[in-house]
């Protein structure tokens, strides 16, 4: 818009007439806070490469009647599955009632895998979880079918899809924050409501959550090969 801060960058993306907003410096985050931008939901692409997946985000979204301990169990199961495929998963609260499991993807080579492959891979992982535990998980979006189960949302893994950013506040009661947490804290007793704009600054100074994230990126192509081998061996 007119008068936008020079600390923010406008980026043109192929196929879209209007530019997108890019924030690539701390001062830019301050600038958007000053215009009352509360929640930040970035794309999951690599920096400056909107057509290249930079991470996968699995959104564990429980039905209202599902206890949070079940969400924790789902995150731990998903972690185990992703690690078995050679990926390095991380966890964060969403600022709501669910959890995000995130894994960074390495920069691809010449024969780059795109969003279609990333989305299909994430979908396959989620479908396998549903098939193994159909009373606990569901991959369909229809809320009417989610009662008693956790919606495994793989749809975040698409070109224009977004997911709330780590440390982003949420426009919710209590001013909760999407908080990165170490796996040692992903256990019974974890309370997402304790992470708020009032408590997170002090907590963040003491946490080791997501250390090594930048160096954790792994090949999506390798993970797909591993997933294919496992599917074939199980037949």
Coordinates of N, CA, C and O in Angstrom, one line a residue, residues 82-175:
X82 N 8.9 -39.4 10.8 CA 9.7 -38.6 10.0 C 11.2 -38.9 10.2 O 12.0 -38.9 9.2
X83 N 11.6 -39.2 11.4 CA 13.0 -39.5 11.6 C 13.3 -40.8 10.9 O 14.5 -41.0 10.4
X84 N 12.4 -41.7 10.8 CA 12.6 -43.0 10.1 C 12.8 -42.8 8.6 O 13.4 -43.6 8.0
X85 N 12.4 -41.7 8.1 CA 12.5 -41.3 6.7 C 13.7 -40.4 6.5 O 13.9 -39.9 5.4
X86 N 14.5 -40.2 7.5 CA 15.7 -39.4 7.4 C 15.6 -37.9 7.6 O 16.5 -37.1 7.3
X87 N 14.4 -37.5 8.1 CA 14.2 -36.1 8.3 C 14.4 -35.7 9.8 O 14.5 -36.6 10.6
X88 N 14.6 -34.4 10.1 CA 14.8 -33.9 11.4 C 13.6 -33.0 11.8 O 13.6 -31.9 11.4
X89 N 12.7 -33.5 12.6 CA 11.5 -32.8 12.9 C 11.7 -31.9 14.2 O 12.5 -32.2 15.1
X90 N 10.9 -30.8 14.2 CA 10.9 -29.9 15.3 C 9.4 -29.7 15.7 O 8.5 -29.9 14.9
X91 N 9.2 -29.2 16.9 CA 7.8 -29.0 17.3 C 7.6 -27.6 17.9 O 8.5 -26.9 18.4
X92 N 6.3 -27.1 17.7 CA 6.0 -25.8 18.3 C 4.5 -25.8 18.5 O 3.7 -26.6 17.9
X93 N 4.0 -25.0 19.5 CA 2.6 -24.8 19.7 C 2.1 -23.9 18.6 O 2.9 -23.2 17.9
X94 N 0.8 -23.9 18.4 CA 0.2 -23.1 17.3 C -0.3 -21.8 17.9 O -0.7 -20.9 17.1
X95 N -0.4 -21.7 19.2 CA -1.0 -20.6 19.8 C -2.5 -20.8 20.0 O -3.3 -20.0 20.6
X96 N -2.9 -22.0 19.5 CA -4.3 -22.5 19.7 C -4.3 -23.8 20.4 O -3.6 -24.0 21.4
X97 N -5.1 -24.7 19.9 CA -5.3 -26.0 20.6 C -4.5 -27.1 20.0 O -4.6 -28.3 20.5
X98 N -3.7 -26.8 19.0 CA -2.9 -27.9 18.3 C -1.4 -27.8 18.4 O -0.9 -26.9 19.2
X99 N -0.7 -28.6 17.7 CA 0.7 -28.5 17.6 C 1.1 -28.6 16.1 O 0.4 -29.1 15.3
X100 N 2.3 -27.9 15.8 CA 2.9 -28.1 14.5 C 4.2 -28.9 14.6 O 5.0 -28.6 15.5
X101 N 4.3 -29.8 13.7 CA 5.6 -30.6 13.6 C 6.2 -30.1 12.3 O 5.6 -30.1 11.2
X102 N 7.4 -29.6 12.3 CA 8.1 -28.9 11.2 C 9.4 -29.5 10.9 O 10.2 -29.9 11.8
X103 N 9.7 -29.7 9.6 CA 11.0 -30.2 9.2 C 11.6 -29.4 8.1 O 10.9 -29.2 7.1
X104 N 12.8 -29.0 8.2 CA 13.5 -28.2 7.1 C 13.9 -29.1 6.0 O 14.4 -30.2 6.2
X105 N 13.8 -28.5 4.8 CA 14.2 -29.3 3.6 C 15.5 -28.7 3.0 O 15.6 -27.4 2.9
X106 N 16.4 -29.5 2.5 CA 17.6 -29.1 1.9 C 17.4 -28.5 0.6 O 16.4 -28.8 -0.1
X107 N 18.2 -27.6 0.1 CA 18.1 -27.0 -1.2 C 18.3 -28.1 -2.2 O 19.3 -28.8 -2.2
X108 N 17.3 -28.2 -3.1 CA 17.4 -29.3 -4.1 C 18.4 -29.0 -5.2 O 18.9 -27.9 -5.4
X109 N 18.8 -30.1 -5.9 CA 19.7 -30.0 -7.0 C 19.0 -29.5 -8.3 O 17.9 -28.9 -8.2
X110 N 19.5 -29.9 -9.4 CA 19.0 -29.4 -10.7 C 17.6 -30.0 -10.9 O 16.7 -29.2 -11.4
X111 N 17.4 -31.2 -10.6 CA 16.0 -31.8 -10.8 C 15.2 -31.6 -9.6 O 14.9 -32.5 -8.8
X112 N 14.9 -30.3 -9.3 CA 14.3 -29.9 -8.1 C 12.9 -30.5 -8.0 O 12.1 -30.4 -8.9
X113 N 12.6 -31.0 -6.8 CA 11.2 -31.4 -6.5 C 10.4 -30.2 -6.0 O 11.0 -29.4 -5.3
X114 N 9.2 -30.0 -6.5 CA 8.4 -28.9 -6.2 C 7.4 -29.1 -5.2 O 7.3 -30.1 -4.4
X115 N 6.4 -28.2 -5.2 CA 5.3 -28.2 -4.2 C 4.4 -29.4 -4.3 O 3.9 -30.0 -3.4
X116 N 4.2 -29.9 -5.6 CA 3.3 -31.0 -5.8 C 3.9 -32.3 -5.1 O 3.2 -33.0 -4.4
X117 N 5.2 -32.5 -5.2 CA 5.8 -33.6 -4.6 C 5.9 -33.5 -3.0 O 5.6 -34.4 -2.3
X118 N 6.1 -32.3 -2.6 CA 6.1 -32.0 -1.1 C 4.7 -32.3 -0.5 O 4.6 -32.9 0.5
X119 N 3.7 -31.8 -1.2 CA 2.3 -32.0 -0.7 C 2.0 -33.5 -0.7 O 1.4 -34.0 0.3
X120 N 2.3 -34.2 -1.8 CA 2.0 -35.6 -1.9 C 2.7 -36.4 -0.8 O 2.1 -37.3 -0.2
X121 N 4.0 -36.1 -0.6 CA 4.7 -36.7 0.5 C 4.1 -36.5 1.8 O 3.8 -37.5 2.6
X122 N 3.7 -35.3 2.2 CA 3.1 -35.0 3.5 C 1.8 -35.7 3.6 O 1.4 -36.3 4.6
X123 N 1.0 -35.7 2.5 CA -0.3 -36.4 2.5 C -0.1 -37.9 2.8 O -0.9 -38.5 3.5
X124 N 0.9 -38.5 2.1 CA 1.1 -39.9 2.3 C 1.4 -40.3 3.7 O 0.9 -41.3 4.2
X125 N 2.3 -39.5 4.3 CA 2.7 -39.7 5.7 C 1.4 -39.7 6.6 O 1.2 -40.5 7.5
X126 N 0.6 -38.7 6.4 CA -0.6 -38.5 7.2 C -1.6 -39.6 6.9 O -2.3 -40.1 7.9
X127 N -1.8 -40.0 5.7 CA -2.7 -41.1 5.4 C -2.3 -42.4 6.0 O -3.1 -43.2 6.5
X128 N -1.0 -42.7 6.1 CA -0.5 -43.9 6.7 C -0.8 -43.8 8.2 O -1.2 -44.9 8.8
X129 N -0.7 -42.7 8.8 CA -1.1 -42.6 10.3 C -2.6 -42.8 10.5 O -2.9 -43.5 11.4
X130 N -3.4 -42.3 9.5 CA -4.8 -42.5 9.6 C -5.2 -44.0 9.4 O -6.0 -44.6 10.2
X131 N -4.5 -44.6 8.5 CA -4.8 -46.0 8.2 C -4.4 -46.9 9.4 O -5.0 -47.9 9.7
X132 N -3.3 -46.6 10.1 CA -2.8 -47.3 11.2 C -3.7 -47.1 12.5 O -3.8 -48.0 13.3
X133 N -4.3 -45.9 12.6 CA -5.1 -45.6 13.8 C -6.3 -44.8 13.3 O -6.4 -43.6 13.6
X134 N -7.3 -45.4 12.6 CA -8.4 -44.7 12.1 C -9.3 -44.1 13.2 O -10.1 -43.2 12.9
X135 N -9.3 -44.6 14.4 CA -10.1 -44.0 15.4 C -9.4 -42.8 16.1 O -10.1 -42.0 16.9
X136 N -8.2 -42.5 15.8 CA -7.4 -41.4 16.4 C -7.2 -40.3 15.4 O -7.2 -39.1 15.8
X137 N -7.0 -40.6 14.1 CA -6.6 -39.6 13.2 C -7.6 -39.5 12.0 O -8.2 -40.5 11.6
X138 N -7.6 -38.4 11.3 CA -8.4 -38.2 10.1 C -7.7 -37.2 9.2 O -7.1 -36.2 9.7
X139 N -7.8 -37.4 7.9 CA -7.2 -36.5 6.9 C -8.2 -35.7 6.1 O -7.8 -34.8 5.3
X140 N -9.5 -35.9 6.4 CA -10.5 -35.2 5.7 C -10.8 -33.9 6.4 O -10.7 -33.8 7.6
X141 N -11.1 -32.8 5.7 CA -11.3 -31.5 6.2 C -12.6 -31.3 6.9 O -12.8 -30.5 7.8
X142 N -13.6 -32.1 6.5 CA -15.0 -31.9 7.0 C -15.0 -32.0 8.5 O -14.7 -33.0 9.1
X143 N -15.4 -30.9 9.2 CA -15.5 -30.9 10.6 C -16.5 -31.9 11.2 O -16.3 -32.4 12.3
X144 N -17.5 -32.2 10.4 CA -18.5 -33.2 10.9 C -17.9 -34.6 11.1 O -18.5 -35.4 11.8
X145 N -16.8 -34.9 10.5 CA -16.2 -36.2 10.6 C -15.1 -36.3 11.6 O -14.5 -37.3 11.7
X146 N -14.8 -35.2 12.2 CA -13.6 -35.1 13.1 C -13.8 -35.5 14.5 O -12.9 -35.6 15.3
X147 N -15.1 -35.7 14.9 CA -15.4 -35.9 16.3 C -14.5 -37.0 16.9 O -14.4 -38.1 16.4
X148 N -13.8 -36.7 18.0 CA -13.0 -37.7 18.7 C -11.7 -38.0 18.1 O -10.9 -38.8 18.6
X149 N -11.3 -37.2 17.0 CA -10.1 -37.5 16.3 C -9.3 -36.2 16.1 O -9.8 -35.1 16.3
X150 N -8.0 -36.4 15.6 CA -7.1 -35.3 15.3 C -7.0 -35.2 13.8 O -6.7 -36.1 13.1
X151 N -7.3 -34.0 13.3 CA -7.2 -33.7 11.9 C -5.7 -33.5 11.5 O -5.0 -32.6 12.1
X152 N -5.2 -34.4 10.7 CA -3.8 -34.3 10.2 C -3.8 -33.4 9.0 O -4.0 -33.9 7.9
X153 N -3.5 -32.2 9.2 CA -3.6 -31.2 8.1 C -2.2 -31.1 7.3 O -1.3 -30.5 7.8
X154 N -2.2 -31.7 6.2 CA -1.0 -31.7 5.3 C -1.1 -30.6 4.3 O -0.1 -30.4 3.5
X155 N -2.2 -29.9 4.2 CA -2.5 -28.9 3.2 C -1.6 -27.6 3.3 O -1.7 -26.8 2.5
X156 N -0.9 -27.5 4.4 CA 0.0 -26.4 4.6 C 1.2 -26.4 3.6 O 1.9 -25.4 3.4
X157 N 1.3 -27.6 3.0 CA 2.5 -27.8 2.2 C 2.2 -27.6 0.7 O 2.1 -28.6 -0.1
X158 N 1.9 -26.4 0.3 CA 1.6 -26.0 -1.0 C 2.1 -24.7 -1.3 O 2.5 -23.9 -0.4
X159 N 2.2 -24.3 -2.6 CA 2.9 -23.1 -3.0 C 2.4 -21.8 -2.3 O 3.2 -21.0 -1.8
X160 N 1.1 -21.6 -2.2 CA 0.6 -20.4 -1.6 C 0.1 -20.6 -0.2 O -0.5 -19.7 0.4
X161 N 0.2 -21.8 0.3 CA -0.3 -22.1 1.7 C 0.6 -21.5 2.7 O 1.8 -21.2 2.5
X162 N 0.1 -21.2 3.9 CA 0.8 -20.6 5.0 C 0.7 -21.3 6.3 O -0.2 -22.2 6.4
X163 N 1.5 -21.0 7.2 CA 1.4 -21.5 8.6 C 1.9 -20.4 9.5 O 2.8 -19.7 9.2
X164 N 1.3 -20.3 10.7 CA 1.7 -19.3 11.6 C 3.2 -19.4 11.9 O 3.7 -20.5 12.1
X165 N 3.9 -18.3 12.0 CA 5.3 -18.3 12.2 C 5.7 -18.6 13.6 O 4.9 -18.3 14.6
X166 N 6.8 -19.2 13.8 CA 7.3 -19.4 15.2 C 7.4 -18.0 15.9 O 7.9 -17.1 15.3
X167 N 7.0 -18.0 17.1 CA 7.0 -16.8 18.0 C 6.0 -15.7 17.6 O 6.0 -14.6 18.1
X168 N 5.1 -16.0 16.6 CA 4.1 -15.1 16.2 C 3.0 -15.1 17.3 O 2.5 -16.1 17.7
X169 N 2.6 -13.9 17.7 CA 1.4 -13.8 18.6 C 0.1 -14.2 17.8 O 0.1 -14.2 16.6
X170 N -0.9 -14.5 18.5 CA -2.2 -14.9 17.9 C -3.3 -14.0 18.4 O -3.2 -13.5 19.6
X171 N -4.3 -13.7 17.6 CA -5.4 -12.8 18.0 C -6.4 -13.7 18.7 O -7.5 -14.0 18.2
X172 N -6.0 -14.1 19.9 CA -6.9 -15.0 20.7 C -6.9 -14.5 22.1 O -6.0 -13.8 22.6
X173 N -7.9 -15.0 22.9 CA -7.9 -14.7 24.3 C -6.6 -15.1 25.0 O -6.1 -16.2 24.8
X174 N -6.1 -14.2 25.8 CA -4.8 -14.5 26.5 C -3.6 -14.1 25.7 O -2.5 -14.2 26.2
X175 N -3.7 -13.7 24.5 CA -2.6 -13.2 23.6 C -1.5 -14.3 23.6 O -0.3 -14.1 23.9

